[in-house]
Amino acid sequence: MVLPPWPTIPMLLALCLATTRPAGIRLGHVLRCARGPAAFILIAAASTMLTVDLNNWHLSVSEEGIVQAAALGARAMTASIAMLMFASTTPLTTVMASLRRLGVPGPCIDVVTVMYRLVFVLLESVSVIRQAQTSRLGYSTPRRTLNSAGLLTAAVLTRAWTQARRLEMGLAGRDFGISMPTLNAAAVNWRFIGACVVTFSAIAGASLLEGTLL
């Protein structure tokens, strides 16, 4: 966000894609997951290029707008891929343990953990209900598809409300906000942290040097 787009963005993007194999993640998996964010980023970048003149009802595209849209899209895409890499390599338990060590309040961590678990409960509910509807030919015609989609939405919302209430009762039953003792045997890899610091420092130095030379 602070460094100039060139050559920061290409270097960071190349770093993210190059570290997929050492991290044990398939490159195709990351690219498939990035298709959703890419669609929203493309729409946002396209809207940035357009200049609307409400007085004459005229749309125009300027060279400056194209440059800004390209920089915006590249930044957002690089950040999205970096977030996907983080989500694919770091378990939530590790993230929560790190937040506790940093002094984040216990209630905040409990809410994040509960919401994370609730997402998978709802995804499983959607899969089971949709499979049952498909078995009963609920998506054989457009009219049945619309009806089944409405029933699916209503059932998932009802189950989400019920499950959220149960999770709230569970949190209240174990003294909401008081951290529970957990096993955390993961040690800090200072060699890895040092390598990250050196790498990002090199990228920042190269970007600043390139900007100075230009």
Short mmCIF file of C-alpha atoms in Angstrom, two decimals:
data_model
loop_
_atom_site.label_atom_id
_atom_site.label_comp_id
_atom_site.label_asym_id
_atom_site.label_seq_id
_atom_site.Cartn_x
_atom_site.Cartn_y
_atom_site.Cartn_z
CA MET A 1 0.00 0.00 0.00
CA VAL A 2 2.86 2.41 0.74
CA LEU A 3 5.46 1.40 -1.85
CA PRO A 4 5.12 2.37 -5.52
CA PRO A 5 3.25 -0.13 -7.73
CA TRP A 6 6.30 -0.81 -9.90
CA PRO A 7 8.18 -3.00 -9.26
CA THR A 8 6.61 -3.84 -5.87
CA ILE A 9 3.48 -5.57 -7.18
CA PRO A 10 5.18 -7.89 -9.71
CA MET A 11 7.80 -8.90 -7.14
CA LEU A 12 5.25 -9.63 -4.42
CA LEU A 13 3.01 -11.52 -6.85
CA ALA A 14 5.93 -13.60 -8.08
CA LEU A 15 6.92 -14.30 -4.46
CA CYS A 16 3.42 -15.52 -3.58
CA LEU A 17 3.21 -17.80 -6.60
CA ALA A 18 6.75 -19.11 -6.14
CA THR A 19 6.14 -20.10 -2.51
CA THR A 20 3.10 -22.25 -3.25
CA ARG A 21 5.18 -25.38 -3.86
CA PRO A 22 7.40 -25.06 -0.74
CA ALA A 23 4.22 -24.45 1.27
CA GLY A 24 2.65 -27.65 -0.03
CA ILE A 25 -0.13 -25.90 -1.96
CA ARG A 26 -0.96 -26.56 -5.58
CA LEU A 27 -0.72 -23.50 -7.77
CA GLY A 28 -3.94 -24.46 -9.54
CA HIS A 29 -5.78 -24.47 -6.21
CA VAL A 30 -4.69 -20.91 -5.45
CA LEU A 31 -5.61 -19.71 -8.93
CA ARG A 32 -9.05 -21.35 -8.77
CA CYS A 33 -9.73 -19.74 -5.40
CA ALA A 34 -8.64 -16.38 -6.80
CA ARG A 35 -11.23 -16.42 -9.59
CA GLY A 36 -13.99 -15.08 -7.32
CA PRO A 37 -12.03 -12.08 -6.01
CA ALA A 38 -10.68 -11.47 -9.51
CA ALA A 39 -14.20 -10.93 -10.87
CA PHE A 40 -15.00 -8.26 -8.25
CA ILE A 41 -11.60 -6.63 -8.72
CA LEU A 42 -12.08 -6.49 -12.48
CA ILE A 43 -15.47 -4.80 -12.10
CA ALA A 44 -14.04 -2.28 -9.62
CA ALA A 45 -11.07 -1.53 -11.86
CA ALA A 46 -13.32 -1.07 -14.89
CA SER A 47 -15.50 1.40 -12.98
CA THR A 48 -12.37 3.33 -11.98
CA MET A 49 -11.39 3.85 -15.60
CA LEU A 50 -14.69 5.50 -16.51
CA THR A 51 -15.25 9.22 -16.10
CA VAL A 52 -18.91 10.27 -16.04
CA ASP A 53 -19.95 13.74 -17.19
CA LEU A 54 -23.46 14.23 -15.80
CA ASN A 55 -23.93 17.56 -17.55
CA ASN A 56 -23.50 16.14 -21.06
CA TRP A 57 -24.31 12.51 -20.20
CA HIS A 58 -20.99 11.37 -21.58
CA LEU A 59 -18.70 8.51 -20.60
CA SER A 60 -14.98 8.78 -21.25
CA VAL A 61 -11.81 6.85 -20.49
CA SER A 62 -8.62 8.76 -19.80
CA GLU A 63 -5.06 7.52 -19.81
CA GLU A 64 -4.67 8.47 -16.17
CA GLY A 65 -7.78 6.47 -15.31
CA ILE A 66 -6.38 3.39 -17.05
CA VAL A 67 -3.13 3.67 -15.11
CA GLN A 68 -4.96 4.08 -11.81
CA ALA A 69 -7.28 1.17 -12.59
CA ALA A 70 -4.36 -1.08 -13.47
CA ALA A 71 -2.54 -0.17 -10.27
CA LEU A 72 -5.69 -0.69 -8.20
CA GLY A 73 -6.44 -4.06 -9.77
CA ALA A 74 -2.86 -5.26 -9.42
CA ARG A 75 -2.67 -4.23 -5.76
CA ALA A 76 -6.00 -5.84 -4.92
CA MET A 77 -5.18 -9.07 -6.78
CA THR A 78 -1.79 -9.38 -5.12
CA ALA A 79 -3.35 -8.80 -1.69
CA SER A 80 -6.06 -11.39 -2.41
CA ILE A 81 -3.55 -14.04 -3.44
CA ALA A 82 -1.44 -13.29 -0.36
CA MET A 83 -4.53 -13.70 1.83
CA LEU A 84 -5.38 -16.98 0.12
CA MET A 85 -1.85 -18.20 0.76
CA PHE A 86 -2.18 -17.23 4.42
CA ALA A 87 -5.55 -18.97 4.77
CA SER A 88 -4.26 -22.11 3.03
CA THR A 89 -1.15 -22.49 5.19
CA THR A 90 -2.07 -21.18 8.66
CA PRO A 91 -4.63 -23.02 10.85
CA LEU A 92 -7.10 -20.92 12.77
CA THR A 93 -5.85 -22.36 16.07
CA THR A 94 -2.40 -20.94 15.35
CA VAL A 95 -3.87 -17.55 14.51
CA MET A 96 -5.96 -17.49 17.69
CA ALA A 97 -2.98 -18.51 19.82
CA SER A 98 -0.93 -15.70 18.29
CA LEU A 99 -3.71 -13.19 18.96
CA ARG A 100 -3.87 -14.29 22.58
CA ARG A 101 -0.12 -13.76 22.94
CA LEU A 102 -0.53 -10.28 21.45
CA GLY A 103 -3.10 -9.40 24.11
CA VAL A 104 -6.32 -9.46 22.08
CA PRO A 105 -9.31 -9.67 24.49
CA GLY A 106 -10.66 -13.17 25.09
CA PRO A 107 -14.28 -12.37 24.06
CA CYS A 108 -13.12 -11.21 20.62
CA ILE A 109 -11.17 -14.43 20.07
CA ASP A 110 -14.13 -16.53 21.21
CA VAL A 111 -16.48 -14.77 18.79
CA VAL A 112 -14.08 -15.28 15.87
CA THR A 113 -13.66 -18.97 16.73
CA VAL A 114 -17.41 -19.53 17.01
CA MET A 115 -18.14 -17.77 13.73
CA TYR A 116 -15.42 -19.79 12.00
CA ARG A 117 -16.99 -23.05 13.16
CA LEU A 118 -20.47 -21.84 12.30
CA VAL A 119 -19.46 -21.24 8.68
CA PHE A 120 -18.60 -24.91 8.20
CA VAL A 121 -21.79 -26.00 9.95
CA LEU A 122 -23.84 -23.91 7.53
CA LEU A 123 -21.89 -25.15 4.51
CA GLU A 124 -22.59 -28.73 5.55
CA SER A 125 -26.27 -27.88 6.02
CA VAL A 126 -26.46 -26.35 2.54
CA SER A 127 -24.80 -29.42 1.01
CA VAL A 128 -27.09 -31.90 2.77
CA ILE A 129 -30.31 -29.99 2.04
CA ARG A 130 -29.40 -29.38 -1.60
CA GLN A 131 -28.51 -33.04 -2.10
CA ALA A 132 -31.90 -34.04 -0.68
CA GLN A 133 -33.68 -31.57 -2.97
CA THR A 134 -31.74 -32.81 -5.99
CA SER A 135 -32.69 -36.40 -5.19
CA ARG A 136 -36.36 -35.35 -5.25
CA LEU A 137 -35.87 -33.60 -8.64
CA GLY A 138 -36.16 -30.20 -7.02
CA TYR A 139 -34.02 -28.56 -9.71
CA SER A 140 -35.46 -30.25 -12.80
CA THR A 141 -37.34 -27.18 -14.06
CA PRO A 142 -36.85 -23.42 -13.62
CA ARG A 143 -39.98 -23.16 -11.48
CA ARG A 144 -38.89 -25.99 -9.21
CA THR A 145 -35.38 -24.52 -9.04
CA LEU A 146 -36.73 -21.18 -7.81
CA ASN A 147 -38.97 -22.91 -5.26
CA SER A 148 -36.15 -25.17 -4.03
CA ALA A 149 -33.76 -22.23 -3.74
CA GLY A 150 -36.26 -20.37 -1.56
CA LEU A 151 -36.82 -23.41 0.66
CA LEU A 152 -33.06 -23.94 0.91
CA THR A 153 -32.48 -20.34 1.98
CA ALA A 154 -35.23 -20.49 4.59
CA ALA A 155 -33.97 -23.78 6.01
CA VAL A 156 -30.36 -22.59 6.22
CA LEU A 157 -31.34 -19.31 7.90
CA THR A 158 -33.45 -21.16 10.45
CA ARG A 159 -30.66 -23.61 11.18
CA ALA A 160 -28.15 -20.76 11.43
CA TRP A 161 -30.32 -19.01 14.01
CA THR A 162 -30.75 -22.19 16.04
CA GLN A 163 -27.08 -23.08 15.89
CA ALA A 164 -26.00 -19.56 16.83
CA ARG A 165 -28.27 -19.71 19.87
CA ARG A 166 -26.73 -23.03 20.94
CA LEU A 167 -23.22 -21.67 20.52
CA GLU A 168 -24.12 -18.61 22.58
CA MET A 169 -25.43 -20.86 25.36
CA GLY A 170 -22.24 -22.91 25.17
CA LEU A 171 -20.08 -19.82 25.53
CA ALA A 172 -22.14 -18.60 28.47
CA GLY A 173 -21.85 -22.01 30.13
CA ARG A 174 -18.06 -21.87 30.11
CA ASP A 175 -17.69 -18.27 31.29
CA PHE A 176 -17.65 -16.28 28.07
CA GLY A 177 -14.41 -14.37 27.60
CA ILE A 178 -12.25 -16.42 29.95
CA SER A 179 -9.59 -18.19 27.92
CA MET A 180 -9.51 -21.96 28.06
CA PRO A 181 -6.19 -23.77 28.50
CA THR A 182 -5.06 -25.29 25.21
CA LEU A 183 -2.07 -27.24 24.03
CA ASN A 184 0.18 -25.10 21.87
CA ALA A 185 3.43 -26.86 21.13
CA ALA A 186 4.24 -24.83 18.01
CA ALA A 187 7.54 -23.02 18.45
CA VAL A 188 8.49 -19.77 16.76
CA ASN A 189 10.80 -20.38 13.81
CA TRP A 190 13.12 -17.40 14.06
CA ARG A 191 15.07 -18.53 11.00
CA PHE A 192 11.91 -18.34 8.92
CA ILE A 193 11.01 -14.94 10.37
CA GLY A 194 14.51 -13.67 9.63
CA ALA A 195 14.28 -14.90 6.05
CA CYS A 196 10.92 -13.12 5.65
CA VAL A 197 12.32 -9.88 7.03
CA VAL A 198 15.30 -10.04 4.68
CA THR A 199 13.11 -10.86 1.67
CA PHE A 200 10.59 -8.09 2.25
CA SER A 201 13.33 -5.62 3.07
CA ALA A 202 14.97 -6.45 -0.24
CA ILE A 203 11.69 -5.95 -2.09
CA ALA A 204 11.10 -2.62 -0.34
CA GLY A 205 14.66 -1.50 -1.05
CA ALA A 206 14.44 -2.45 -4.72
CA SER A 207 11.11 -0.65 -5.08
CA LEU A 208 12.36 2.53 -3.43
CA LEU A 209 15.56 2.43 -5.47
CA GLU A 210 13.64 1.98 -8.71
CA GLY A 211 11.36 4.87 -7.78
CA THR A 212 14.35 7.08 -7.03
CA LEU A 213 16.05 6.23 -10.31
CA LEU A 214 12.90 6.93 -12.29
#
